[in-house]
PDB file of C-alpha atoms in Angstrom:
ATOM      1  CA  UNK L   1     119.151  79.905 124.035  1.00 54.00           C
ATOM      2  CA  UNK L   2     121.437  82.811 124.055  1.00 48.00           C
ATOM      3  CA  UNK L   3     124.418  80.774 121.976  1.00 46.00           C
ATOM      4  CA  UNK L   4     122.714  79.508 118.942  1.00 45.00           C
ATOM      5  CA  UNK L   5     125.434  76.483 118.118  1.00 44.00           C
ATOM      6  CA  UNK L   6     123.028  75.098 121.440  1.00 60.00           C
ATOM      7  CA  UNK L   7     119.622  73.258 120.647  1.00 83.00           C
ATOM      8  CA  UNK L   8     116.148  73.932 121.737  1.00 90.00           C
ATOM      9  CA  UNK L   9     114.863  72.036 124.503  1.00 94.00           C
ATOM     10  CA  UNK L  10     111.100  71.865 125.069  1.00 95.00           C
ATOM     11  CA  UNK L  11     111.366  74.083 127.744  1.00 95.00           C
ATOM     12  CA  UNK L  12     112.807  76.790 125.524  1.00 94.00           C
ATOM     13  CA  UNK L  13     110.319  76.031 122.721  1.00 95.00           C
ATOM     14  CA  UNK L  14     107.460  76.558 125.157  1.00 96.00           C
ATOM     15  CA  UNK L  15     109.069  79.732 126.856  1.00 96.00           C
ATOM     16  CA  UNK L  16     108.807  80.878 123.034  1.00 96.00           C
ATOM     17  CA  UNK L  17     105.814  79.911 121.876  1.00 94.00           C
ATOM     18  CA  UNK L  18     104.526  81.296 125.458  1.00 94.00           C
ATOM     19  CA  UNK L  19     106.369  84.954 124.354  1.00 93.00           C
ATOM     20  CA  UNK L  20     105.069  85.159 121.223  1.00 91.00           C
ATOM     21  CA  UNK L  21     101.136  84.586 122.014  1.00 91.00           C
ATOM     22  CA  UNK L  22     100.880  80.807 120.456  1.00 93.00           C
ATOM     23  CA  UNK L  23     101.173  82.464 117.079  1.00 93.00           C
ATOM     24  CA  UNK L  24     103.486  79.337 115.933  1.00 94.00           C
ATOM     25  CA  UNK L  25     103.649  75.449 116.392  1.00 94.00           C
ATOM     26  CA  UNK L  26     106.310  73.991 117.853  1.00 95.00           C
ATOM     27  CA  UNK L  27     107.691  72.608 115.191  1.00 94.00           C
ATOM     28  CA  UNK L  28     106.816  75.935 113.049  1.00 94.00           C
ATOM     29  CA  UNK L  29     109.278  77.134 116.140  1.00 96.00           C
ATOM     30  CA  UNK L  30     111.562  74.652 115.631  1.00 95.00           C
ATOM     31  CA  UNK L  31     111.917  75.459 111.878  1.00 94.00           C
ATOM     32  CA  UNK L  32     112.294  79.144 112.877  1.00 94.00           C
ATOM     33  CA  UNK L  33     115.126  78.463 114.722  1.00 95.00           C
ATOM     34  CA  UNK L  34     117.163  76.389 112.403  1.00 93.00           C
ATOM     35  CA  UNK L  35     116.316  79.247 109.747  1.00 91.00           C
ATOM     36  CA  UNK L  36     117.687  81.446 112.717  1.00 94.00           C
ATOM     37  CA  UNK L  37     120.952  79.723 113.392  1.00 94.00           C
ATOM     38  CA  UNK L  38     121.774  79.448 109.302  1.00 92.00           C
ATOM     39  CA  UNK L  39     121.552  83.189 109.534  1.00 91.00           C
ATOM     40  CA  UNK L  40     123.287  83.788 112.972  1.00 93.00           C
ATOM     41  CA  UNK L  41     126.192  83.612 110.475  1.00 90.00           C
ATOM     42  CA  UNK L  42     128.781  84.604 113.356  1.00 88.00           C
ATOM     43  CA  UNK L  43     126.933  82.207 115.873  1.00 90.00           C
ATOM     44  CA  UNK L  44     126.902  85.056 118.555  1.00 92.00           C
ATOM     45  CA  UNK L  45     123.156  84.359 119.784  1.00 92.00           C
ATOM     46  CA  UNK L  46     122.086  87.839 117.478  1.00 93.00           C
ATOM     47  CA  UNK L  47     120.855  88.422 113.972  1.00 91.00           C
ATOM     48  CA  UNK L  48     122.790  91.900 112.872  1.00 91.00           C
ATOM     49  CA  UNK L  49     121.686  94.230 109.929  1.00 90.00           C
ATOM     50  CA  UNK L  50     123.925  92.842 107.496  1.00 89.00           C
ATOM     51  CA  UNK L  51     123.184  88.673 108.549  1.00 90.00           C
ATOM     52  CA  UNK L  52     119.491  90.392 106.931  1.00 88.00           C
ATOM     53  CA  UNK L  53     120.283  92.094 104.766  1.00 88.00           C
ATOM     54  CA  UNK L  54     122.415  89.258 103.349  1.00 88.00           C
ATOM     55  CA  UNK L  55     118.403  87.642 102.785  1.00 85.00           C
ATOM     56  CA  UNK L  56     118.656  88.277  98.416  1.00 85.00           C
ATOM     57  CA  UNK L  57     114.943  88.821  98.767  1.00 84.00           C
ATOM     58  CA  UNK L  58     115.075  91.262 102.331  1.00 84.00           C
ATOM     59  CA  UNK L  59     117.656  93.052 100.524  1.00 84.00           C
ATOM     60  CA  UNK L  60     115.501  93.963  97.483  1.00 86.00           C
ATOM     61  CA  UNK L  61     112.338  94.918  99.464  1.00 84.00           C
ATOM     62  CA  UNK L  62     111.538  98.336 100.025  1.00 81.00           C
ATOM     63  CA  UNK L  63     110.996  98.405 102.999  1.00 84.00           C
ATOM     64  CA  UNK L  64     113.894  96.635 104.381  1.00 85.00           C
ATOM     65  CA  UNK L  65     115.668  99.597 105.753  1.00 83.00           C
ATOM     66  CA  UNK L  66     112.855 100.608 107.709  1.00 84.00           C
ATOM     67  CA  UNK L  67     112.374  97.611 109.093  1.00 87.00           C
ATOM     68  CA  UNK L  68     116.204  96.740 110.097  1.00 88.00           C
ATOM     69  CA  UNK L  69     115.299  99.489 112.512  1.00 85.00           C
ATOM     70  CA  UNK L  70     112.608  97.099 114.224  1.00 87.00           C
ATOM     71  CA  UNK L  71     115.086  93.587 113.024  1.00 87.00           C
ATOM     72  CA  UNK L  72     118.766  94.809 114.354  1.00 85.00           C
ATOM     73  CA  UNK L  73     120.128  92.775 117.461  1.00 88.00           C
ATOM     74  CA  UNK L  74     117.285  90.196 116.882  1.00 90.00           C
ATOM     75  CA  UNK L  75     118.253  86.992 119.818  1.00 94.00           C
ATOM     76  CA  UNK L  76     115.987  84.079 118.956  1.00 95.00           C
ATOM     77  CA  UNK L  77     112.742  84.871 120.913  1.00 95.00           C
ATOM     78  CA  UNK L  78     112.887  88.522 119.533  1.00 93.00           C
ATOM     79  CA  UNK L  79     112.554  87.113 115.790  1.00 92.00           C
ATOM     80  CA  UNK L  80     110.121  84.876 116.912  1.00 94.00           C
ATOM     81  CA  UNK L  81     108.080  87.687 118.384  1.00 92.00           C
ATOM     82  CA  UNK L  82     108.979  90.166 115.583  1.00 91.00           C
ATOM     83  CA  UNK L  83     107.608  87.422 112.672  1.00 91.00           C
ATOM     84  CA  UNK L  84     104.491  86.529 115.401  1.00 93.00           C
ATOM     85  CA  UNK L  85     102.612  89.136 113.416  1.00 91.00           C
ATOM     86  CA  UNK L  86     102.726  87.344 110.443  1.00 90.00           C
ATOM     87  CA  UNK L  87     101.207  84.446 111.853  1.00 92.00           C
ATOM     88  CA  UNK L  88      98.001  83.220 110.885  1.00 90.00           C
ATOM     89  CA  UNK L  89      96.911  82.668 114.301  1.00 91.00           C
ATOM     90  CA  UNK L  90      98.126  86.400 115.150  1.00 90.00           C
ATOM     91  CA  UNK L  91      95.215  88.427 116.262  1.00 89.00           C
ATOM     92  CA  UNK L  92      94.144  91.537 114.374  1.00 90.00           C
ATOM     93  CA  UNK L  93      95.651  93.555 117.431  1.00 90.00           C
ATOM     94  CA  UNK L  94      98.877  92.003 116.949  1.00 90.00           C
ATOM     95  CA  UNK L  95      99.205  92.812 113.371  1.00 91.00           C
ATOM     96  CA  UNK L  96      97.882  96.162 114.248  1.00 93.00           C
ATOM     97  CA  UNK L  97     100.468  96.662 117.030  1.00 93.00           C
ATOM     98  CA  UNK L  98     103.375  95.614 114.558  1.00 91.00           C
ATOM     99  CA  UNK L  99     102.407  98.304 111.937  1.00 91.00           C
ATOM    100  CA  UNK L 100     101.896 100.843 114.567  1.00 93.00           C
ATOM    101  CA  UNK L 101     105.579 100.048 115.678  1.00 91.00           C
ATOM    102  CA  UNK L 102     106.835 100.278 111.794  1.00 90.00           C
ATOM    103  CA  UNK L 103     104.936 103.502 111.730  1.00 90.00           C
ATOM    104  CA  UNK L 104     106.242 105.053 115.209  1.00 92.00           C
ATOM    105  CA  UNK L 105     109.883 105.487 113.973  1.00 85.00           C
ATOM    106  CA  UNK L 106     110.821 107.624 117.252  1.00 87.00           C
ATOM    107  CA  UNK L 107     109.474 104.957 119.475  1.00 89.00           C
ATOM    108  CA  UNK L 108     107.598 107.941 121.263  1.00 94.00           C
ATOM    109  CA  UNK L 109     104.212 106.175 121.149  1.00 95.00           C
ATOM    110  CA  UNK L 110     102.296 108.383 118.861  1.00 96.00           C
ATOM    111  CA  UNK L 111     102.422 108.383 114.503  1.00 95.00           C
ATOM    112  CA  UNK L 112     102.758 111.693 112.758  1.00 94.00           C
ATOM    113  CA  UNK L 113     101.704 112.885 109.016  1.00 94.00           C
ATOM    114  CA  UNK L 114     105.649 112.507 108.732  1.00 93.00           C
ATOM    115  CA  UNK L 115     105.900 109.591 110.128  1.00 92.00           C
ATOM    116  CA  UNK L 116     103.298 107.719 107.432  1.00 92.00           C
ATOM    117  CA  UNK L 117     104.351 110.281 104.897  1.00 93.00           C
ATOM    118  CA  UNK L 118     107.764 108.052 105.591  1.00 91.00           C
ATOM    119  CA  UNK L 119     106.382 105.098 105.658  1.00 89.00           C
ATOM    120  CA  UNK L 120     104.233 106.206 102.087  1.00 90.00           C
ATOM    121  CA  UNK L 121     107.669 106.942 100.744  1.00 90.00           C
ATOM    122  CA  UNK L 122     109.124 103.640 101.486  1.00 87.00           C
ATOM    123  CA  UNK L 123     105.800 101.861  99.739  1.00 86.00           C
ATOM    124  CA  UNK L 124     105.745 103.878  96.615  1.00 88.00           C
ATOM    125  CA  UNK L 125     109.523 104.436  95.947  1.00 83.00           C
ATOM    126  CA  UNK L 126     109.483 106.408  92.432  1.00 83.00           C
ATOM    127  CA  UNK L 127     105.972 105.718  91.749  1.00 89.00           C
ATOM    128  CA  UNK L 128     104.619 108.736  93.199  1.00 92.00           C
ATOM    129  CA  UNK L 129     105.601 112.378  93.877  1.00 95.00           C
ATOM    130  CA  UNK L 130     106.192 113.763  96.995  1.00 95.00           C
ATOM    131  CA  UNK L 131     103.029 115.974  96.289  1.00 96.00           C
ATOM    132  CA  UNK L 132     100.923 112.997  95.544  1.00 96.00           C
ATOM    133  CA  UNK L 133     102.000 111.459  98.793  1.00 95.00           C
ATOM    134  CA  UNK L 134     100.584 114.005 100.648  1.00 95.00           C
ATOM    135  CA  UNK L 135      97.459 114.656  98.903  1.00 95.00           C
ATOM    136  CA  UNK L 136      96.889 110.911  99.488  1.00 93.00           C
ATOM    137  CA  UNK L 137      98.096 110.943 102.889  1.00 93.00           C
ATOM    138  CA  UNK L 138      96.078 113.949 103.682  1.00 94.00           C
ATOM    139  CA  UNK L 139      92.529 112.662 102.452  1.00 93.00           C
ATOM    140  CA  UNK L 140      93.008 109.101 103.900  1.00 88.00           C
ATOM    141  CA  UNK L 141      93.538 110.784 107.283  1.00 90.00           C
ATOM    142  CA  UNK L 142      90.363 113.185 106.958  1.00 91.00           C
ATOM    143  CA  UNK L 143      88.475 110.276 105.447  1.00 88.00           C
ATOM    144  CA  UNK L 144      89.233 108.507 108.759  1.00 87.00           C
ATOM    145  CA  UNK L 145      88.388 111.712 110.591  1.00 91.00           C
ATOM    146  CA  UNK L 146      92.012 112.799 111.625  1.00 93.00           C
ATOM    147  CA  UNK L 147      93.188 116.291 110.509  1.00 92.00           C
ATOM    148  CA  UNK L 148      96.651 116.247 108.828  1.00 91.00           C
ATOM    149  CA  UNK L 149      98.364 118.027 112.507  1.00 92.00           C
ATOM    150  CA  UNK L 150      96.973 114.494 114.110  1.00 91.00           C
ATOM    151  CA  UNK L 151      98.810 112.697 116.109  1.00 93.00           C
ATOM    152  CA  UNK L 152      97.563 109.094 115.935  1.00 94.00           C
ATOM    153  CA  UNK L 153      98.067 106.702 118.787  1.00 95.00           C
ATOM    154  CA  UNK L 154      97.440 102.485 119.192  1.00 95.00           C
ATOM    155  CA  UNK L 155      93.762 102.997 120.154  1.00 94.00           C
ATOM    156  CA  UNK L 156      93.882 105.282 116.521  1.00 92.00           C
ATOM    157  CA  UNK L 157      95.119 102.237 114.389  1.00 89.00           C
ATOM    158  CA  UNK L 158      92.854  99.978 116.429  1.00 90.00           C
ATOM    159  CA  UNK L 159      90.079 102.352 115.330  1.00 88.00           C
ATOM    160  CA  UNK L 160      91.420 103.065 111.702  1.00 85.00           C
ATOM    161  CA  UNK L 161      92.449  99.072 110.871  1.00 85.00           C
ATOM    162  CA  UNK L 162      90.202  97.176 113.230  1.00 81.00           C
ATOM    163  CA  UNK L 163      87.202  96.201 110.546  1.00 79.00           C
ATOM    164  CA  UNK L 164      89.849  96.328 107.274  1.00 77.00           C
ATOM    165  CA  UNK L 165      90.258  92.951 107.180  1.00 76.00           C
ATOM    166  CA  UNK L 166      93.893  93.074 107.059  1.00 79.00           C
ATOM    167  CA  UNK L 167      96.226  90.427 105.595  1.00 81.00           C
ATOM    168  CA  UNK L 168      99.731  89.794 106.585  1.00 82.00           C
ATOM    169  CA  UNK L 169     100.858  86.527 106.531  1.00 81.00           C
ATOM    170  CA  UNK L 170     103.615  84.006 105.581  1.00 77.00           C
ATOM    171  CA  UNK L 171     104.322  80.399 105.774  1.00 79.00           C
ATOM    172  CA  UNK L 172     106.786  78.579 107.947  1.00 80.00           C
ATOM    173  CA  UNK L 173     108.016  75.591 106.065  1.00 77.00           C
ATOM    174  CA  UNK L 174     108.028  72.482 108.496  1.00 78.00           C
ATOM    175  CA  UNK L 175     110.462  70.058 107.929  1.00 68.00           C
TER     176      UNK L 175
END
């Protein structure tokens, strides 16, 4: 699986879907690796920043610099895992877990006012001052019972998302 010019063989499809919790079929994995391959544009086994950035509509989003932190050096089974949280058949905890990661820029396990204030920044762009971020920020946390000096860990975003009914999904054309 590591050269991408190769194709899956129903070993490697299971290893996959095994890796990324069921969250796809196997032909949603199958489809996910052709999409894979067209952007493995230098066939090397990895998806670099600029193979996603060169995505017209990953390019444009505002987020996509914070999340070609998480997306960088992407083989196969690490896209699959990284775009298992956008699954349908993800669990709430795995959606949870993914925005936690977005959220923990340092990779140090915890999320600081800074680090959502960040994350608030990439959302809103222009649309809001850097004082209105933080008055926002700032209530949301105390409205969730967190002072703005909080450090927030998984079993915080558990807590925080767990009954929000969160939506994050998208759909893996099938061929």
């Amino acid at each position: 699986m590591g050269n991408t010019s190769s194709m899956l063989t129903q070993y490697d499809i299971e290893e996959v879907q095994q890796h990324c919790q069921h969250a796809f079929t196997q032909q949603e994995i199958v489809s996910l690796y052709q999409r894979f391959c067209q952007l493995d544009r230098n066939n090397c086994g990895f998806i670099s920043s600029d193979e996603f950035l060169s995505i017209p509509e990953f390019a444009v989003n505002p987020l996509s610099q914070s999340l070609l932190r998480m997306l960088d050096g992407l083989n196969f089974k690490e896209f699959v895992a990284f775009l298992s949280a956008f699954s349908p058949r993800a669990t709430l905890h795995q959606k949870i877990l993914f925005i936690f990661k977005w959220y923990d820029t340092d990779c140090n396990g915890k999320v600081t006012f800074h680090d959502m204030l960040r994350a608030l920044r990439d959302l809103s762009g222009s649309f809001m001052s850097e004082q209105q971020r933080e008055e926002v920020l700032t209530q949301v946390l105390e409205e969730a019972g967190y002072a703005k000096d909080s450090s927030l860990v998984l079993s915080d975003f558990v807590k925080i998302l767990g009954n929000s009914g969160l939506k994050m999904e998208v759909e893996i054309p099938v061929d």
